[in-house]
Short mmCIF file of C-alpha atoms and ligand atoms in Angstrom, two decimals:
data_model
loop_
_atom_site.label_atom_id
_atom_site.label_comp_id
_atom_site.label_asym_id
_atom_site.label_seq_id
_atom_site.Cartn_x
_atom_site.Cartn_y
_atom_site.Cartn_z
CA MET S 778 -33.50 169.77 -71.38
CA VAL S 779 -37.29 172.39 -71.63
CA THR S 780 -36.54 175.07 -69.45
CA PRO S 781 -39.88 176.75 -67.63
CA ASN S 782 -41.76 179.59 -68.82
CA LEU S 783 -40.48 182.66 -68.47
CA SER S 784 -42.40 185.26 -69.71
CA PHE S 785 -45.62 186.59 -67.98
CA ALA S 786 -47.05 189.96 -68.95
CA GLN S 787 -48.21 190.51 -64.97
CA ALA S 788 -48.29 188.56 -62.20
CA THR S 789 -47.34 184.99 -62.63
CA PRO S 790 -49.90 182.34 -62.09
CA TYR S 791 -47.78 181.30 -58.89
CA ASP S 792 -48.62 184.25 -57.34
CA GLU S 793 -52.27 184.78 -58.56
CA TYR S 794 -52.97 180.97 -57.52
CA VAL S 795 -50.95 181.40 -53.96
CA GLY S 796 -51.99 185.23 -53.17
CA THR S 797 -48.32 186.28 -52.79
CA ASP S 798 -49.46 189.69 -52.83
CA THR S 799 -52.06 189.50 -49.99
CA LEU S 800 -49.37 187.68 -48.04
CA ARG S 801 -46.56 190.35 -48.54
CA ALA S 802 -49.79 192.71 -47.23
CA LEU S 803 -49.93 191.03 -43.86
CA PRO S 804 -48.96 193.68 -41.27
CA GLY S 805 -45.57 193.48 -40.42
CA PRO S 806 -43.74 193.91 -37.22
CA ARG S 807 -44.45 197.30 -35.44
CA THR S 808 -41.17 197.49 -33.52
CA ASP S 809 -37.61 197.07 -34.36
CA ALA S 810 -37.16 194.38 -32.18
CA PRO S 811 -35.41 191.34 -34.07
CA GLU S 812 -37.88 188.92 -32.89
CA GLU S 813 -41.04 190.68 -33.52
CA PRO S 814 -41.58 189.02 -37.12
CA ALA S 815 -40.75 185.64 -35.86
CA PHE S 816 -43.43 185.91 -33.01
CA LEU S 817 -46.02 187.89 -35.68
CA VAL S 818 -45.64 185.57 -38.79
CA THR S 819 -45.63 182.15 -36.29
CA THR S 820 -48.99 183.57 -35.09
CA GLN S 821 -50.38 184.42 -38.35
CA VAL S 822 -49.03 180.73 -39.81
CA MET S 823 -51.26 179.37 -36.63
CA GLU S 824 -54.31 180.90 -37.55
CA LEU S 825 -54.34 179.69 -41.13
CA TYR S 826 -53.52 176.59 -39.59
CA PHE S 827 -56.60 176.26 -36.89
CA GLY S 828 -58.42 177.44 -39.91
CA LEU S 829 -57.33 173.77 -41.26
CA VAL S 830 -57.76 172.21 -38.36
CA ARG S 831 -61.56 173.57 -38.20
CA THR S 832 -62.44 172.73 -41.57
CA GLU S 833 -61.40 168.82 -41.12
CA LEU S 834 -63.13 168.72 -37.37
CA ARG S 835 -66.50 169.95 -38.99
CA LEU S 836 -66.18 167.99 -41.94
CA ALA S 837 -65.52 164.82 -39.74
CA ALA S 838 -68.76 165.52 -37.37
CA ARG S 839 -70.58 165.63 -40.41
CA LEU S 840 -69.30 162.38 -41.75
CA LEU S 841 -69.79 160.45 -38.86
CA GLY S 842 -73.47 160.46 -39.38
CA THR S 843 -72.83 158.20 -42.25
CA PRO S 844 -72.46 154.52 -41.27
CA ASP S 845 -68.78 154.64 -43.29
CA LEU S 846 -66.20 155.28 -40.67
CA PRO S 847 -62.69 155.88 -42.44
CA PRO S 848 -63.80 159.34 -44.40
CA ALA S 849 -64.37 160.88 -41.14
CA THR S 850 -61.21 158.98 -39.40
CA ALA S 851 -59.36 160.17 -42.54
CA ALA S 852 -60.19 164.10 -41.54
CA ILE S 853 -59.49 163.69 -37.93
CA ALA S 854 -55.89 161.98 -39.14
CA ARG S 855 -55.55 165.21 -41.34
CA ALA S 856 -56.54 167.87 -38.50
CA ALA S 857 -54.14 165.64 -36.06
CA ALA S 858 -50.99 166.28 -38.90
CA TYR S 859 -52.01 169.85 -39.20
CA LEU S 860 -51.79 169.92 -35.17
CA ASP S 861 -48.07 168.31 -35.54
CA VAL S 862 -47.25 171.19 -37.56
CA VAL S 863 -48.17 174.11 -35.36
CA ASN S 864 -46.57 172.39 -32.78
CA THR S 865 -43.14 172.29 -34.54
CA ALA S 866 -44.08 175.91 -35.15
CA TRP S 867 -43.40 176.55 -31.51
CA ARG S 868 -39.89 176.09 -31.44
CA PRO S 869 -38.41 179.34 -32.80
CA LEU S 870 -40.41 181.23 -29.87
CA ASN S 871 -38.66 178.63 -27.63
CA ARG S 872 -36.05 180.71 -26.70
CA LEU S 873 -37.87 184.12 -26.01
CA THR S 874 -36.53 185.33 -23.05
CA PRO S 875 -38.57 188.20 -21.01
CA ARG S 876 -35.82 190.93 -22.32
CA GLN S 877 -36.46 189.79 -26.15
CA PHE S 878 -40.33 189.53 -25.55
CA ASN S 879 -40.92 192.87 -23.09
CA ALA S 880 -39.12 194.96 -26.36
CA PHE S 881 -42.22 194.31 -28.38
CA ARG S 882 -44.74 193.55 -26.27
CA PRO S 883 -46.12 197.14 -25.86
CA ALA S 884 -47.13 196.60 -29.31
CA LEU S 885 -49.98 193.93 -29.04
CA GLY S 886 -51.51 196.85 -26.25
CA GLU S 887 -54.38 194.60 -24.91
CA GLY S 888 -54.57 191.98 -28.12
CA SER S 889 -54.01 188.25 -27.31
CA GLY S 890 -54.30 185.00 -28.99
CA PHE S 891 -57.25 184.60 -26.07
CA GLN S 892 -58.94 187.01 -28.59
CA SER S 893 -58.51 183.97 -31.45
CA ALA S 894 -62.34 182.89 -32.55
CA LEU S 895 -60.36 180.09 -34.73
CA TYR S 896 -59.14 178.99 -31.89
CA ARG S 897 -61.77 178.91 -29.49
CA GLU S 898 -63.76 177.30 -32.78
CA VAL S 899 -61.80 174.48 -32.71
CA GLU S 900 -61.84 174.09 -28.98
CA PHE S 901 -65.63 173.82 -28.91
CA LEU S 902 -65.75 171.09 -31.87
CA LEU S 903 -63.45 169.47 -29.69
CA GLY S 904 -66.28 169.50 -27.13
CA ASP S 905 -64.56 171.97 -24.72
CA LYS S 906 -67.42 174.42 -24.31
CA SER S 907 -68.10 177.96 -22.47
CA GLU S 908 -70.30 180.11 -23.24
CA SER S 909 -68.53 183.05 -21.80
CA LEU S 910 -65.47 182.68 -24.11
CA ALA S 911 -67.64 183.13 -26.75
CA ARG S 912 -68.91 186.61 -25.64
CA VAL S 913 -65.54 187.97 -26.65
CA HIS S 914 -66.45 188.34 -29.73
CA ARG S 915 -69.63 189.92 -29.44
CA GLY S 916 -68.42 192.79 -31.64
CA ASN S 917 -67.70 191.00 -34.44
CA PRO S 918 -70.98 189.32 -35.70
CA GLU S 919 -69.60 186.96 -38.15
CA ALA S 920 -67.04 185.25 -35.77
CA HIS S 921 -70.08 185.27 -32.69
CA GLY S 922 -72.62 183.59 -35.27
CA GLU S 923 -69.84 180.91 -36.05
CA LEU S 924 -69.17 180.28 -32.52
CA LEU S 925 -72.24 180.47 -31.46
CA ALA S 926 -73.34 178.02 -34.02
CA ALA S 927 -70.26 175.42 -33.19
CA LEU S 928 -71.16 175.98 -29.01
CA ARG S 929 -74.40 175.07 -30.02
CA ALA S 930 -74.08 172.15 -32.00
CA PRO S 931 -73.03 168.72 -30.88
CA SER S 932 -69.18 168.99 -30.49
CA LEU S 933 -66.91 165.84 -32.44
CA TYR S 934 -67.06 163.93 -29.34
CA ASP S 935 -70.87 164.16 -28.98
CA VAL S 936 -71.09 162.70 -32.54
CA ALA S 937 -68.53 159.94 -31.74
CA LEU S 938 -70.30 158.71 -28.79
CA SER S 939 -73.66 158.83 -31.11
CA VAL S 940 -71.39 156.37 -33.42
CA LEU S 941 -71.02 154.32 -29.92
CA ALA S 942 -74.24 153.60 -29.32
CA ARG S 943 -75.21 153.10 -33.22
CA LEU S 944 -72.86 150.31 -32.92
CA GLY S 945 -74.48 148.70 -30.04
CA TYR S 946 -72.37 150.12 -27.08
CA GLU S 947 -74.36 151.37 -23.64
CA ILE S 948 -74.32 155.30 -23.87
CA PRO S 949 -76.47 157.02 -21.54
CA ALA S 950 -79.72 158.64 -22.80
CA THR S 951 -78.84 161.46 -20.80
CA THR S 952 -75.36 161.54 -22.68
CA LEU S 953 -76.56 161.29 -25.80
CA ALA S 954 -79.31 164.17 -25.23
CA ARG S 955 -77.75 166.37 -23.19
CA ASP S 956 -77.41 170.08 -23.74
CA PRO S 957 -74.25 170.58 -26.59
CA ALA S 958 -73.40 174.11 -25.34
CA GLN S 959 -72.69 172.95 -21.94
CA PRO S 960 -69.26 171.51 -20.77
CA TYR S 961 -69.27 167.95 -20.83
CA GLN S 962 -69.60 165.57 -18.17
CA PRO S 963 -67.16 162.57 -17.96
CA GLU S 964 -69.39 159.13 -17.59
CA PRO S 965 -68.69 156.06 -16.21
CA LEU S 966 -70.37 154.25 -19.11
CA VAL S 967 -68.85 155.83 -21.88
CA GLU S 968 -65.54 154.84 -20.29
CA GLN S 969 -66.52 151.12 -20.50
CA ALA S 970 -67.53 151.84 -23.82
CA TRP S 971 -64.17 153.26 -25.19
CA ALA S 972 -62.69 150.03 -22.70
CA ARG S 973 -64.27 147.73 -24.60
CA VAL S 974 -63.32 149.30 -28.04
CA TYR S 975 -59.85 149.10 -27.05
CA ALA S 976 -59.86 145.53 -25.22
CA GLU S 977 -61.84 143.71 -28.51
CA ARG S 978 -60.66 145.40 -31.69
CA GLY S 979 -57.59 146.26 -32.88
CA ALA S 980 -55.64 147.72 -35.91
CA GLY S 981 -57.58 147.91 -39.10
CA ASP S 982 -60.83 147.47 -36.94
CA HIS S 983 -62.74 150.97 -38.38
CA LEU S 984 -64.16 152.21 -34.55
CA TRP S 985 -60.43 151.23 -33.00
CA GLU S 986 -58.80 153.45 -36.01
CA LEU S 987 -61.63 156.30 -35.19
CA ALA S 988 -60.82 155.72 -31.60
CA GLU S 989 -57.11 156.37 -32.31
CA ALA S 990 -57.30 159.27 -34.80
CA LEU S 991 -59.53 161.09 -32.16
CA THR S 992 -56.79 160.21 -29.36
CA ASP S 993 -54.40 161.72 -31.85
CA VAL S 994 -55.85 165.09 -32.43
CA ALA S 995 -56.94 165.04 -28.36
CA GLU S 996 -53.29 164.85 -28.04
CA GLY S 997 -51.89 166.98 -30.39
CA PHE S 998 -54.32 170.15 -28.85
CA MET S 999 -53.46 169.36 -25.66
CA ARG S 1000 -49.64 169.13 -26.89
CA TRP S 1001 -50.36 172.80 -27.85
CA ARG S 1002 -51.75 174.24 -24.90
CA THR S 1003 -48.74 172.68 -23.13
CA LEU S 1004 -46.38 174.03 -25.55
CA HIS S 1005 -47.88 177.26 -25.36
CA LEU S 1006 -47.56 177.04 -21.78
CA MET S 1007 -43.77 176.59 -21.68
CA VAL S 1008 -43.05 179.45 -24.26
CA VAL S 1009 -45.42 181.60 -21.88
CA ARG S 1010 -43.35 180.84 -18.72
CA ARG S 1011 -40.32 181.11 -20.85
CA ALA S 1012 -41.25 184.69 -22.09
CA MET S 1013 -43.01 186.32 -19.59
CA GLY S 1014 -42.81 184.27 -16.22
CA ALA S 1015 -46.09 184.76 -14.21
CA LYS S 1016 -46.82 188.32 -15.31
CA THR S 1017 -50.34 189.01 -16.28
CA GLY S 1018 -51.33 188.91 -19.95
CA THR S 1019 -51.89 191.12 -22.53
CA GLY S 1020 -55.37 190.04 -22.55
CA GLY S 1021 -56.12 191.02 -19.03
CA SER S 1022 -55.63 187.11 -17.23
CA SER S 1023 -53.32 186.04 -14.81
CA GLY S 1024 -51.14 184.95 -17.61
CA ALA S 1025 -50.02 181.27 -16.90
CA SER S 1026 -51.56 180.28 -14.00
CA TRP S 1027 -54.64 180.81 -16.12
CA LEU S 1028 -53.61 178.81 -18.90
CA GLU S 1029 -52.48 175.96 -16.31
CA ARG S 1030 -56.32 176.04 -15.76
CA SER S 1031 -57.28 175.19 -19.38
CA LEU S 1032 -54.09 172.19 -19.38
CA ARG S 1033 -56.26 170.53 -16.78
CA ARG S 1034 -59.71 170.71 -19.06
CA GLU S 1035 -59.06 167.31 -20.65
CA ILE S 1036 -60.18 166.61 -24.66
CA PHE S 1037 -62.12 163.69 -25.25
CA PRO S 1038 -61.68 162.44 -21.20
CA GLU S 1039 -62.56 158.85 -21.48
CA LEU S 1040 -60.78 158.11 -24.14
CA TRP S 1041 -58.17 158.59 -21.71
CA SER S 1042 -59.38 157.38 -18.71
CA ALA S 1043 -60.98 154.22 -20.22
CA ARG S 1044 -56.80 153.18 -20.56
CA THR S 1045 -56.71 152.78 -17.27
CA LEU S 1046 -59.64 149.83 -17.22
CA ILE S 1047 -58.00 147.86 -19.99
C1 LIG H 1176 -44.24 185.32 -26.39
C2 LIG H 1176 -45.49 184.26 -26.79
C3 LIG H 1176 -46.58 184.22 -26.29
C4 LIG H 1176 -46.90 184.66 -25.06
C5 LIG H 1176 -46.02 185.31 -24.15
C6 LIG H 1176 -48.30 184.65 -24.78
C7 LIG H 1176 -49.08 184.51 -23.90
C8 LIG H 1176 -50.32 184.30 -23.77
C9 LIG H 1176 -51.16 184.60 -22.52
C10 LIG H 1176 -50.81 185.33 -21.01
C11 LIG H 1176 -52.11 184.45 -22.58
C12 LIG H 1176 -53.30 184.34 -21.38
C13 LIG H 1176 -54.46 184.77 -21.90
C14 LIG H 1176 -53.78 186.64 -21.74
O1 LIG H 1176 -54.01 187.32 -20.64
O2 LIG H 1176 -53.40 187.38 -22.81
C15 LIG H 1176 -52.15 183.65 -24.07
C16 LIG H 1176 -53.99 183.08 -24.61
C17 LIG H 1176 -53.59 182.34 -25.85
N1 LIG H 1176 -52.32 182.33 -26.97
FE1 LIG H 1176 -51.00 183.28 -26.51
N2 LIG H 1176 -48.67 183.81 -26.37
C18 LIG H 1176 -47.71 183.87 -27.00
C19 LIG H 1176 -47.65 183.16 -28.34
C20 LIG H 1176 -48.88 182.78 -29.11
C21 LIG H 1176 -49.06 182.24 -30.02
C22 LIG H 1176 -48.36 182.24 -31.43
C23 LIG H 1176 -50.46 182.00 -30.62
C24 LIG H 1176 -50.95 181.30 -31.71
C25 LIG H 1176 -52.07 181.93 -32.31
C26 LIG H 1176 -51.56 182.28 -29.32
C27 LIG H 1176 -52.37 181.82 -28.97
C28 LIG H 1176 -52.95 181.85 -27.74
C29 LIG H 1176 -54.39 181.54 -27.38
C30 LIG H 1176 -55.11 181.10 -28.40
C31 LIG H 1176 -54.95 181.67 -26.34
C32 LIG H 1176 -55.95 181.57 -25.59
C33 LIG H 1176 -55.23 180.20 -24.93
C34 LIG H 1176 -56.47 179.51 -23.88
O3 LIG H 1176 -58.12 180.50 -23.96
O4 LIG H 1176 -56.86 178.43 -23.20
N3 LIG H 1176 -50.15 182.62 -28.10
N4 LIG H 1176 -51.17 183.38 -24.57
#
């Protein structure tokens, strides 16, 4: 039996590769509340995963410009898998009661996940665009610049509709040439195109697999919004948020903004 190497002059190669010093130096709890560490670590983990989701969605949007669909579908599937992880990560926060949350809530000051640039960029990449929400980041030129680029670029959904058009589906010219910075408006011909994809194709077909991967990522993201709202309602009821919004009622509105709308409505037609 050969034992692992036990002698390192300085930090182990594991520490260097993973950056454990940096991880340990991340801001820790500001209060003695026993529930604060889980809140903070969950938020930090979710930020890291939003970064992974962003990378995959950016890659997928680029790859959909090429005729070979499976590599884009694989990137979207990875993004959906990352969303599954963050959705599971809500679990420890689920049972946070108002009294427990109140014990560390003042430490947030005016801080709120609402100010997460990575989350907002993921939202933009998924086609849920809002110029006003990008304005929050004007004080951080790098984050603001990335957000404006995502706002003004075609979303993953815009690019997917171009793929449908390329493959002979009837997509209105006004939809293909729309201003990508504006919120997307659902369109009956797009709904019919997705309905045909599902009516005429099945497992193993490249376009069908793309439609399913897009639906998985849309579901994962909308599930995140739903689970977040549940945690919010349990931890603070209908109180106003630290970010200044009306809290749960404001978040309920974002739940109604559907990701890839016709991929859902088309199912009624089949
Ligand atoms: C006790 C747990 C939590 C509570 C009570 C809570 C509360 C809230 C509230 C009230 C808002 C609305 C904006 C505001 O006025 O602040 C919000 C937004 C948001 N929160 Fe949380 N949050 C919690 C955990 C988290 C975690 C762990 C994350 C992970 C990063 C997160 C990310 C976000 C994001 C991205 C938004 C913006 C959503 C949107 O624009 O639709 N929250 N949160």
